[in-house]
Amino acid sequence: MRISEGLHSKEDLPNRCGVLVVGGGMSGLSTALELGERGARDVVVVDPGPFTGFEHRSRTPHTAPLPGPPPWWRSASPHYAELPGVTGPLGGRSRCWHGVLLPVGRRLLAEHWPHDTADRLLGDGPGSYRAVTGELLDWRHAFGETRPDRTPDDPRAELKAVWPDLSLRPVPQAGWSVDGPEGRLVWAYSPLMAWARRGLARHTGLALPTVVPGLRAIRVLVQEGRARGVLFADSAGGSREVRADVVVLAAGTLENTRLHAQALAAAGDVVTRWPGLNDHVTHGYAIPLPRALADRWARSDHRFLWSDHEDELNANLFMEVHAAGLAEPVLDLWWMAQQEGPFRDEIRFDPPDGAVPGGTAAWAGQVTASFSPADEEQIRRRDEITGKLLEALDVGVAEERGFDDFDPAARAALATGTAHHYVSRLGTADHEAGTVPLGQRLDFGGRSRSVGGLFVTGPAVFPAAGAANPSLTILALAAHTADAVSGG
Ligand SMILES: Cc1cc2nc3c(=O)[nH]c(=O)nc-3n(C[C@H](O)[C@H](O)[C@H](O)COP(=O)(O)OP(=O)(O)OC[C@H]3O[C@@H](n4cnc5c(N)ncnc54)[C@H](O)[C@@H]3O)c2cc1C
């Protein structure tokens, strides 16, 4: 049954296709669209779904369980308490992200990324940061409305008086947020919007790839060292095989690692430990703000500001005013940083005893993650910097330390009238990356060096994540993967 243009129920899943994309989130749908633009007409995207609409959902995606319990567990407590990307509706986290568009720093790209990929990201053509940012900002202008109550306020002048070398810029966003009576609503680009004809300008008139929700990939079918298709499961306990010339894994870092590991094992290379897993370290202060200042600031173009400290601190500093849903306004002043290497975090698999290589069932995976002493040291160092800023602004700071998220810290700050510190757990930034890096197990565009016809895309392939939010790079790499798949 056709749900909408290009969108079908699982009964319509073909038995065979040219390119089979596993995962209909940020990376999978973008790669499918890029393939469509390159003339590929036999592309099918499959996701556990369900389909719950095209538009942005504002909140976290952890509401719809995958068909069948995910065979994952954690020895990472308190980190990765939820498994990012393993549950969600069709569209994945592209339906709830905040649209922040930041590139990975040049130094990091030069040191850790394959030169051809780095050169392309830093160039001007399709698949470059410049091109992707430009078209997402155009998309935002095409669909955005200017606020009638907009104010010209710019808090940076006051902040400069206490921190002269601070360079704060408005955060580039493929979307915007609106404060309403029920809290802050975020609206941002999702590649799924192309299927509702509200996507990027270049997708107008494109023959849309087929998308099928409701099926979860169990394993890649591998014969004679080549991917031949994928085995899927549905929530009713049924299974379906789809044959394909090319398989693209786009199921988020954790499931991509599992599916890739099982495909390698089926080709005779059993790898059970996948190091390099990393998420961003996020920590900051929730600071009560005077209502009048916050109201003006929140309606200005400077509500969400950013300062680049990638080179000296492996981190970006953000400032955002939150007023909606809180009794009083609060300033969120936070760092988002790269975990300090060498990463001790990893994904481990225990293939079932006696299983044929690759097995017929999904392998159980285990996530291990913790802050290293170097991470703790960097958190302290960055807190000292923000602490001095708070001192200069004459803001009292509560002594508490330890794991906490922004929301509880904001409520505590309002209750006591003092700034409250928070450190989020790994896994909660939803920026998990790095297990199947480009240039090592994967070639240009994410082509597997061990299994023919197999590609991996998404943040799993980042050789180093840096401090930047990942989606700009995910969207750019979708073009690289599409070129590699279509032989460009
Ligand atoms: C609240 C929130 C705010 C965010 N804000 C930002 C931001 O401002 N800027 C930024 O850069 N990033 C942001 N992110 C992170 C960003 O959304 C993710 O990094 C990005 O979506 C990851 O892309 P992906 O394709 O790897 O995963 P996803 O977008 O999660 O897509 C993965 C898809 O694979 C499917 N899947 C999982 N397992 C299987 C399987 N076995 N078989 C088939 N399909 C499977 C899932 O259902 C999902 O649809 C945010 C995330 C959240 C949650």
XYZ file of C-alpha atoms in Angstrom, residues 149-318:
170
model
C 8.231 40.755 17.915
C 11.908 40.490 16.970
C 14.246 42.757 18.989
C 17.646 44.090 17.914
C 19.262 43.109 21.242
C 22.801 41.842 21.196
C 24.147 40.685 24.583
C 27.645 40.353 23.188
C 28.635 43.931 23.954
C 28.040 43.373 27.701
C 29.829 40.042 27.651
C 32.791 41.538 25.795
C 33.262 43.989 28.621
C 34.066 41.087 30.972
C 35.684 38.740 28.433
C 37.287 40.911 25.720
C 38.741 38.132 23.558
C 35.500 36.138 23.504
C 34.250 35.824 19.936
C 30.583 34.834 19.970
C 28.601 34.258 16.780
C 24.962 33.295 16.224
C 24.798 29.500 15.784
C 24.095 28.527 12.147
C 20.921 26.424 12.254
C 18.921 24.497 9.649
C 15.793 25.429 11.558
C 14.720 27.548 14.485
C 12.992 27.349 17.829
C 9.850 29.054 19.038
C 8.969 29.573 22.687
C 5.357 28.616 23.343
C 3.238 28.136 26.464
C 4.234 24.449 26.685
C 7.935 24.994 26.322
C 10.391 25.396 23.535
C 9.450 23.906 20.184
C 12.292 23.238 17.775
C 11.722 22.877 14.066
C 14.558 21.759 11.802
C 15.261 20.184 8.430
C 14.701 16.477 7.931
C 15.520 14.701 4.657
C 12.149 12.956 5.147
C 10.501 16.272 4.213
C 11.521 15.618 0.584
C 8.823 12.904 0.563
C 6.305 15.620 1.475
C 7.805 17.994 -1.140
C 9.094 20.327 1.561
C 12.755 19.381 1.208
C 15.761 21.113 -0.355
C 15.274 23.138 -3.527
C 17.264 20.628 -5.587
C 14.861 17.833 -4.593
C 11.920 19.515 -6.285
C 10.706 17.229 -9.054
C 13.100 14.398 -8.107
C 11.797 10.843 -8.583
C 11.810 9.844 -4.918
C 13.456 6.603 -3.745
C 11.150 3.979 -2.196
C 10.937 4.038 1.599
C 9.479 1.148 3.600
C 8.962 1.463 7.384
C 8.322 -1.365 9.840
C 11.269 -3.721 9.240
C 14.517 -4.076 11.140
C 17.730 -5.345 9.532
C 18.994 -8.459 11.269
C 22.049 -9.097 9.104
C 23.605 -8.474 5.729
C 23.468 -11.496 3.412
C 27.024 -12.206 2.239
C 28.073 -14.756 -0.358
C 31.553 -15.214 -1.766
C 32.795 -12.101 -0.008
C 30.076 -9.859 -1.448
C 26.922 -8.316 0.031
C 23.888 -9.802 -1.710
C 21.051 -8.300 0.314
C 19.663 -8.033 3.843
C 17.522 -10.180 6.156
C 14.811 -8.109 7.893
C 12.470 -8.863 10.807
C 9.043 -7.373 11.473
C 7.274 -6.833 14.776
C 4.988 -9.853 14.196
C 7.982 -12.213 14.296
C 8.137 -12.612 10.524
C 11.235 -12.204 8.379
C 11.941 -11.050 4.822
C 14.991 -11.242 2.591
C 15.651 -8.479 0.097
C 18.350 -9.081 -2.522
C 20.398 -6.096 -3.715
C 23.468 -5.260 -5.790
C 24.663 -2.790 -3.168
C 23.884 -2.455 0.558
C 24.398 0.873 2.389
C 24.375 0.694 6.201
C 22.835 3.861 7.676
C 21.312 2.566 10.912
C 23.129 4.820 13.403
C 26.566 4.094 14.873
C 25.614 1.223 17.180
C 23.533 -0.808 14.726
C 25.895 0.038 11.841
C 28.755 -1.432 13.846
C 26.784 -4.605 14.555
C 25.609 -5.089 10.969
C 29.105 -4.380 9.648
C 30.718 -6.770 12.164
C 28.290 -9.543 11.200
C 28.926 -8.939 7.483
C 32.695 -9.157 8.038
C 32.233 -12.381 10.007
C 30.165 -13.830 7.176
C 33.106 -13.048 4.886
C 35.402 -14.929 7.292
C 36.804 -12.050 9.379
C 35.385 -12.310 12.912
C 36.062 -9.032 14.788
C 34.420 -8.870 18.207
C 35.838 -5.610 19.663
C 35.177 -2.255 18.012
C 37.105 0.511 19.762
C 36.872 4.209 18.982
C 33.276 4.742 20.101
C 32.939 8.347 21.243
C 30.214 10.856 22.070
C 30.538 14.516 22.925
C 31.306 15.587 26.490
C 28.686 18.177 27.422
C 28.846 20.262 30.583
C 27.940 23.737 31.674
C 25.989 26.039 33.961
C 22.288 26.872 34.221
C 22.183 30.538 35.258
C 19.051 32.456 36.378
C 18.590 35.596 34.254
C 16.604 38.771 34.960
C 13.246 38.441 33.117
C 13.454 41.747 31.206
C 16.928 41.017 29.820
C 15.993 37.421 28.969
C 12.816 38.439 27.137
C 14.679 40.870 24.911
C 17.598 38.494 24.379
C 15.295 35.529 23.583
C 13.534 37.515 20.822
C 16.770 38.707 19.228
C 18.955 37.044 16.602
C 21.462 36.424 19.381
C 19.474 33.999 21.508
C 21.760 31.101 20.615
C 25.459 31.971 20.425
C 28.592 29.986 19.836
C 32.318 30.443 20.344
C 34.899 28.231 18.631
C 37.610 26.811 20.939
C 38.285 23.715 18.843
C 41.999 24.376 18.381
C 43.040 25.065 21.966
C 40.363 23.131 23.924
C 38.798 20.603 21.532
C 35.506 22.246 22.409
C 32.822 24.735 21.410
C 31.151 27.029 23.915
C 27.409 27.722 23.527
